[in-house]
Each structure stands twice: as structure tokens, then as C-alpha cells.
Amino acid sequence: MAFDPVMLLADLARLPYPDIDPVFFRMGPLALRWYGLMYLLGLAGAYWLIKSRAATRNVSLPPQQLSDLIVYAAFGVFLGGRLGYVLFYNFPFYLDHPLKVFAVWEGGMSFHGGLIGTCIAIWIFCKTRGFPVWPIADLAAGAAPIGLGFGRMGNFINGELFGRSTDVEWCMVFPHGGPECRHPSQLYEAGLEGVTLFVILTILNRWPTPPGTMFWTFICGYGVARFFVEFFREPDSHLGFIFQWVTMGQILCIPMVAVGVFMIVRGYKRA
């Protein structure tokens, strides 16, 4: 093969993908994965933050009740995320293979489904324990970006949900993404959905706001961040673009932004 200096420079411009073993600990049949650890770190971070903020927001939430809230939320994320993926992203396949719904080890989780599941779980928790819904929802929303940030780092370590092919200097070749150099869109999402949204909600938490403002700001902020990142993220192979340049993720984010803005304005007007 003839020497091509242009191709050599292009290769040097790429950032090497840090090919990390998805399993960080093995002992016989026991295998602990980074992705599971990220979920645990997200839940632990949410527990700590909610505990520290509950007192400042005048919400009486004893440790046992807080632990139960985290368990409710975890079940909501898992069950809602799985059912959301089945319904929103690959329903015809699971209609033909219903037992595959339970094959969670094969992957397939939807944030939007997880969000719906978590909202239902928090509502059930509040109604059965006698807590007002909006103060608890505001506390949970302020902590949600922690889990999102860790979750996207887990996606990056797994080399999944990578971006579209590009020639930007920071592109990476992912193990399951073919030979093309791609956007590390998982890191974009970690930065926007995790770090940026966490900072915005932390600043907002310092001000007196109508009940539900933190929650709806999270809903709106996530919708904006995800809609933007979808321009760099590779669409699901079995879906592609729904029409022209629009992806399923963007379609699901549009009502989030619209309802979020409406409810924030409504809350301030009623206040």
C-alpha cells in the first residue's frame, strides 16, 4: 500500500478509544460490570444529595423513608426503561418475540420510559406514605443528573450508543462502530445531561421557587440537551431517521420541552 501522508495525519488526529474491559471485577462465575457500578454510584449520589437538601427545603424525610424512595425510583427506572424501549423503539420485534422482553442482558433501555416509570414510582411513594408530591419530585429532579452523568459514562465504557461518523479532531473509532471515526456522543450527553443540568438545577435550588419548578426545569432541560445531542448520536440501526433528519429521541423530547416550559410559566403565574 502506498504511503498516504493525508491519511496518516487523519489517523493521528483521532483520539484513541480507551478500550476498557466492561467487567471490572471477576471471581469465578461472578462478574461485576462498570455499567452496573455506574447505576449504583448514581443512586448513592442521589441518596446523599436528597438527604442534604431535604432539610434546606423544609421536607421531613427520615432516613428509612429516603431509602424507600430510592428503591421506588430504582424500580421505576429499570421497569420503565425496559418497557419504554420495548414500546418506543422496537415494538414489532417484541410483539413477535414476547419472551425477549425479559432478556435485559441483551440491552435495550429507554430514558424516556425510565422517566415515566420513575414519575409513577415517586407518585405511588408519595401517595402511600403521605408526602406532598411536588417537594419530593423537586428533590428527586435535582439529583437525577448525577445518575444520568454516570449512566452515560457507562455507555461510553461499553462502547455503545456512539455518535455519527465525523472528521472532527476528537473523533474515536469504537469497537462496535465499524472503521469510521465517530463522535463520542456519550461524553457529550454526560456533559450536558449530567454536569450542565446538575449545575443549572443546583443554582436554581438556591432561590425560592414555586413547587414543581425544579422538576419541570429538569424535564425541559433534559429535553433540550437530548434533542441537541441527537444531531451527533447515531440513530438506532433498526429505526434510523423517522423522517428526514428527525430521530425517535428527538420526537420524544419535543413534548418534554413544550410541557416543561408550559408548567414552569404556569407555576410562576399561579405563585
Short mmCIF file of C-alpha atoms in Angstrom, two decimals:
data_model
loop_
_atom_site.label_atom_id
_atom_site.label_comp_id
_atom_site.label_asym_id
_atom_site.label_seq_id
_atom_site.Cartn_x
_atom_site.Cartn_y
_atom_site.Cartn_z
CA MET A 1 0.00 0.00 0.00
CA ALA A 2 1.37 3.42 -0.98
CA PHE A 3 2.23 5.87 1.80
CA ASP A 4 -0.51 8.46 2.17
CA PRO A 5 0.53 11.41 4.41
CA VAL A 6 -3.02 12.77 4.45
CA MET A 7 -4.43 9.53 5.85
CA LEU A 8 -1.58 9.35 8.36
CA LEU A 9 -2.37 12.84 9.66
CA ALA A 10 -6.06 11.95 9.84
CA ASP A 11 -5.26 8.87 11.92
CA LEU A 12 -3.03 10.88 14.24
CA ALA A 13 -5.82 13.43 14.74
CA ARG A 14 -8.13 10.78 16.14
CA LEU A 15 -8.40 10.25 19.86
CA PRO A 16 -7.76 6.60 20.74
CA TYR A 17 -10.78 4.93 22.29
CA PRO A 18 -9.81 3.75 25.79
CA ASP A 19 -10.81 0.13 25.31
CA ILE A 20 -11.84 -0.59 28.91
CA ASP A 21 -13.00 -4.05 29.89
CA PRO A 22 -16.74 -3.70 30.72
CA VAL A 23 -16.15 -6.11 33.62
CA PHE A 24 -14.02 -4.52 36.34
CA PHE A 25 -14.01 -7.49 38.73
CA ARG A 26 -14.16 -11.25 38.14
CA MET A 27 -14.22 -14.10 40.61
CA GLY A 28 -15.26 -17.40 39.10
CA PRO A 29 -18.79 -17.01 37.68
CA LEU A 30 -19.15 -13.64 39.41
CA ALA A 31 -18.61 -10.69 37.07
CA LEU A 32 -19.14 -7.08 38.17
CA ARG A 33 -19.61 -4.60 35.35
CA TRP A 34 -18.79 -0.92 35.16
CA TYR A 35 -22.30 -0.20 33.87
CA GLY A 36 -23.88 -1.66 37.00
CA LEU A 37 -21.40 0.23 39.15
CA MET A 38 -22.42 3.48 37.44
CA TYR A 39 -26.05 2.83 38.37
CA LEU A 40 -25.04 2.22 41.99
CA LEU A 41 -22.94 5.40 42.09
CA GLY A 42 -25.85 7.35 40.63
CA LEU A 43 -28.27 6.03 43.25
CA ALA A 44 -25.77 6.63 46.06
CA GLY A 45 -25.17 10.17 44.86
CA ALA A 46 -28.90 10.80 44.66
CA TYR A 47 -29.38 9.50 48.22
CA TRP A 48 -26.67 11.78 49.59
CA LEU A 49 -27.89 14.87 47.72
CA ILE A 50 -31.57 14.40 48.57
CA LYS A 51 -30.67 13.85 52.21
CA SER A 52 -28.62 17.05 52.35
CA ARG A 53 -31.21 19.15 50.51
CA ALA A 54 -34.36 17.87 52.22
CA ALA A 55 -33.69 19.87 55.37
CA THR A 56 -32.90 23.08 53.49
CA ARG A 57 -36.18 22.77 51.56
CA ASN A 58 -38.12 22.04 54.77
CA VAL A 59 -39.03 18.49 53.74
CA SER A 60 -39.12 15.98 56.60
CA LEU A 61 -37.70 12.81 55.04
CA PRO A 62 -36.35 10.31 57.62
CA PRO A 63 -33.51 8.00 56.51
CA GLN A 64 -35.77 4.94 56.21
CA GLN A 65 -38.26 6.84 54.06
CA LEU A 66 -35.44 8.19 51.91
CA SER A 67 -34.08 4.66 51.42
CA ASP A 68 -37.53 3.52 50.35
CA LEU A 69 -37.80 6.45 47.94
CA ILE A 70 -34.51 5.43 46.29
CA VAL A 71 -35.74 1.83 45.98
CA TYR A 72 -39.01 3.00 44.42
CA ALA A 73 -37.11 5.20 41.99
CA ALA A 74 -34.70 2.38 41.08
CA PHE A 75 -37.56 0.05 40.23
CA GLY A 76 -39.22 2.83 38.23
CA VAL A 77 -36.05 3.47 36.23
CA PHE A 78 -35.49 -0.21 35.47
CA LEU A 79 -39.05 -1.29 34.68
CA GLY A 80 -39.99 1.92 32.89
CA GLY A 81 -36.73 1.99 30.95
CA ARG A 82 -37.22 -1.55 29.70
CA LEU A 83 -40.89 -1.15 28.81
CA GLY A 84 -40.17 2.21 27.20
CA TYR A 85 -37.57 0.63 24.93
CA VAL A 86 -39.98 -2.16 24.00
CA LEU A 87 -42.83 0.24 23.18
CA PHE A 88 -40.96 3.22 21.70
CA TYR A 89 -38.02 1.67 19.90
CA ASN A 90 -38.63 -1.96 18.89
CA PHE A 91 -42.27 -2.87 19.46
CA PRO A 92 -42.76 -5.03 16.30
CA PHE A 93 -39.79 -7.21 17.26
CA TYR A 94 -41.01 -7.79 20.82
CA LEU A 95 -44.54 -8.38 19.55
CA ASP A 96 -43.16 -11.32 17.58
CA HIS A 97 -40.78 -12.40 20.39
CA PRO A 98 -42.60 -11.58 23.66
CA LEU A 99 -40.20 -13.57 25.87
CA LYS A 100 -37.34 -11.33 24.69
CA VAL A 101 -38.89 -8.55 26.78
CA PHE A 102 -37.28 -10.20 29.80
CA ALA A 103 -33.85 -10.61 28.14
CA VAL A 104 -32.47 -7.44 29.71
CA TRP A 105 -28.91 -8.77 29.47
CA GLU A 106 -29.14 -8.25 25.71
CA GLY A 107 -29.50 -4.49 26.25
CA GLY A 108 -32.30 -2.10 25.45
CA MET A 109 -33.26 0.67 27.88
CA SER A 110 -35.07 3.93 27.17
CA PHE A 111 -34.52 7.08 29.20
CA HIS A 112 -37.99 8.40 28.37
CA GLY A 113 -39.56 5.15 29.56
CA GLY A 114 -37.39 5.24 32.68
CA LEU A 115 -38.53 8.81 33.34
CA ILE A 116 -42.20 7.82 33.09
CA GLY A 117 -41.57 4.82 35.34
CA THR A 118 -39.77 6.94 37.93
CA CYS A 119 -42.53 9.56 37.95
CA ILE A 120 -45.13 6.85 38.56
CA ALA A 121 -42.98 5.28 41.28
CA ILE A 122 -42.47 8.62 43.07
CA TRP A 123 -46.20 9.36 42.84
CA ILE A 124 -47.02 5.97 44.38
CA PHE A 125 -44.43 6.54 47.11
CA CYS A 126 -45.87 9.94 48.00
CA LYS A 127 -49.48 8.77 47.99
CA THR A 128 -48.82 5.67 50.11
CA ARG A 129 -46.53 7.46 52.60
CA GLY A 130 -48.46 10.72 52.88
CA PHE A 131 -45.82 13.02 51.34
CA PRO A 132 -46.69 16.01 49.13
CA VAL A 133 -45.76 15.14 45.54
CA TRP A 134 -44.09 18.30 44.27
CA PRO A 135 -41.49 18.79 47.05
CA ILE A 136 -40.37 15.16 46.66
CA ALA A 137 -40.36 15.47 42.87
CA ASP A 138 -38.22 18.61 43.11
CA LEU A 139 -35.70 16.83 45.35
CA ALA A 140 -35.53 13.84 43.01
CA ALA A 141 -35.15 16.03 39.93
CA GLY A 142 -32.22 17.91 41.46
CA ALA A 143 -30.38 14.62 41.96
CA ALA A 144 -31.33 12.95 38.66
CA PRO A 145 -28.42 14.43 36.62
CA ILE A 146 -25.98 12.51 38.83
CA GLY A 147 -27.39 9.21 37.62
CA LEU A 148 -27.57 10.47 34.04
CA GLY A 149 -23.93 11.52 34.05
CA PHE A 150 -22.72 8.21 35.48
CA GLY A 151 -25.03 6.29 33.15
CA ARG A 152 -23.59 7.95 30.05
CA MET A 153 -20.09 7.17 31.26
CA GLY A 154 -21.22 3.56 31.49
CA ASN A 155 -22.41 3.74 27.88
CA PHE A 156 -19.01 5.09 26.89
CA ILE A 157 -17.14 2.30 28.68
CA ASN A 158 -19.39 -0.26 26.98
CA GLY A 159 -18.71 1.37 23.61
CA GLU A 160 -22.45 1.65 22.93
CA LEU A 161 -24.76 4.48 21.84
CA PHE A 162 -21.86 6.07 19.97
CA GLY A 163 -22.10 9.03 17.63
CA ARG A 164 -22.26 9.53 13.90
CA SER A 165 -19.20 9.33 11.69
CA THR A 166 -17.22 12.56 11.53
CA ASP A 167 -13.79 14.03 10.85
CA VAL A 168 -13.52 16.25 13.94
CA GLU A 169 -10.20 16.07 15.74
CA TRP A 170 -11.63 14.38 18.81
CA CYS A 171 -13.44 11.57 16.97
CA MET A 172 -12.97 7.95 18.07
CA VAL A 173 -13.20 4.52 16.46
CA PHE A 174 -15.50 2.44 18.65
CA PRO A 175 -15.09 -1.35 18.76
CA HIS A 176 -18.69 -1.97 17.64
CA GLY A 177 -18.99 1.05 15.38
CA GLY A 178 -17.10 -0.16 12.34
CA PRO A 179 -13.98 1.51 10.91
CA GLU A 180 -15.49 5.01 10.86
CA CYS A 181 -14.27 7.66 13.29
CA ARG A 182 -17.27 8.82 15.31
CA HIS A 183 -18.46 11.49 17.71
CA PRO A 184 -18.07 10.36 21.35
CA SER A 185 -21.67 11.42 21.85
CA GLN A 186 -21.89 9.58 25.17
CA LEU A 187 -19.45 12.16 26.58
CA TYR A 188 -21.49 14.99 25.07
CA GLU A 189 -24.55 13.63 26.87
CA ALA A 190 -22.65 13.18 30.13
CA GLY A 191 -21.54 16.81 29.93
CA LEU A 192 -24.95 18.24 29.05
CA GLU A 193 -27.46 15.93 30.74
CA GLY A 194 -25.18 15.31 33.69
CA VAL A 195 -22.80 18.14 34.54
CA THR A 196 -24.53 21.13 32.91
CA LEU A 197 -28.04 20.21 34.02
CA PHE A 198 -26.78 19.49 37.54
CA VAL A 199 -25.17 22.95 37.75
CA ILE A 200 -28.35 24.65 36.47
CA LEU A 201 -30.55 22.85 38.99
CA THR A 202 -28.07 23.49 41.82
CA ILE A 203 -28.16 27.22 41.09
CA LEU A 204 -31.96 27.14 40.85
CA ASN A 205 -32.11 25.32 44.19
CA ARG A 206 -30.63 28.40 45.90
CA TRP A 207 -33.67 30.51 45.00
CA PRO A 208 -37.23 30.30 46.32
CA THR A 209 -39.32 28.76 43.52
CA PRO A 210 -42.92 27.58 43.18
CA PRO A 211 -43.46 23.86 43.90
CA GLY A 212 -42.58 21.74 40.88
CA THR A 213 -40.19 24.25 39.32
CA MET A 214 -37.12 22.07 39.83
CA PHE A 215 -38.90 19.05 38.38
CA TRP A 216 -40.18 20.81 35.28
CA THR A 217 -36.84 22.56 34.74
CA PHE A 218 -35.21 19.14 34.72
CA ILE A 219 -37.79 17.84 32.23
CA CYS A 220 -37.31 20.84 29.94
CA GLY A 221 -33.52 20.92 30.33
CA TYR A 222 -33.11 17.25 29.55
CA GLY A 223 -35.34 17.59 26.50
CA VAL A 224 -33.23 20.44 25.13
CA ALA A 225 -29.92 18.67 25.85
CA ARG A 226 -31.00 15.34 24.35
CA PHE A 227 -32.58 16.99 21.29
CA PHE A 228 -29.26 18.75 20.60
CA VAL A 229 -27.07 15.68 21.14
CA GLU A 230 -29.26 13.62 18.80
CA PHE A 231 -27.70 15.59 15.92
CA PHE A 232 -24.39 13.86 16.76
CA ARG A 233 -25.64 10.48 18.01
CA GLU A 234 -26.02 7.55 15.64
CA PRO A 235 -29.73 6.64 15.32
CA ASP A 236 -30.77 3.13 16.30
CA SER A 237 -29.95 0.83 13.39
CA HIS A 238 -33.42 -0.74 13.27
CA LEU A 239 -35.12 2.68 13.29
CA GLY A 240 -32.83 5.13 11.53
CA PHE A 241 -34.39 8.54 10.95
CA ILE A 242 -38.14 8.69 11.49
CA PHE A 243 -38.44 11.31 8.77
CA GLN A 244 -35.65 13.27 7.09
CA TRP A 245 -33.24 14.27 9.90
CA VAL A 246 -35.53 13.65 12.90
CA THR A 247 -34.82 10.73 15.25
CA MET A 248 -37.10 8.94 17.70
CA GLY A 249 -35.18 10.50 20.58
CA GLN A 250 -35.93 14.00 19.26
CA ILE A 251 -39.61 13.20 18.78
CA LEU A 252 -39.86 12.07 22.41
CA CYS A 253 -38.05 15.21 23.61
CA ILE A 254 -40.35 17.72 21.90
CA PRO A 255 -43.30 17.19 24.29
CA MET A 256 -40.88 17.27 27.24
CA VAL A 257 -39.71 20.76 26.34
CA ALA A 258 -43.21 22.03 25.48
CA VAL A 259 -44.85 20.71 28.65
CA GLY A 260 -41.87 21.72 30.79
CA VAL A 261 -41.95 25.35 29.63
CA PHE A 262 -45.75 25.50 29.99
CA MET A 263 -45.69 24.13 33.55
CA ILE A 264 -42.85 26.43 34.67
CA VAL A 265 -44.69 29.51 33.38
CA ARG A 266 -47.96 28.25 34.87
CA GLY A 267 -46.30 27.69 38.24
CA TYR A 268 -44.89 31.19 38.42
CA LYS A 269 -48.19 32.73 37.31
CA ARG A 270 -50.12 30.82 39.98
CA ALA A 271 -47.50 31.74 42.59
#
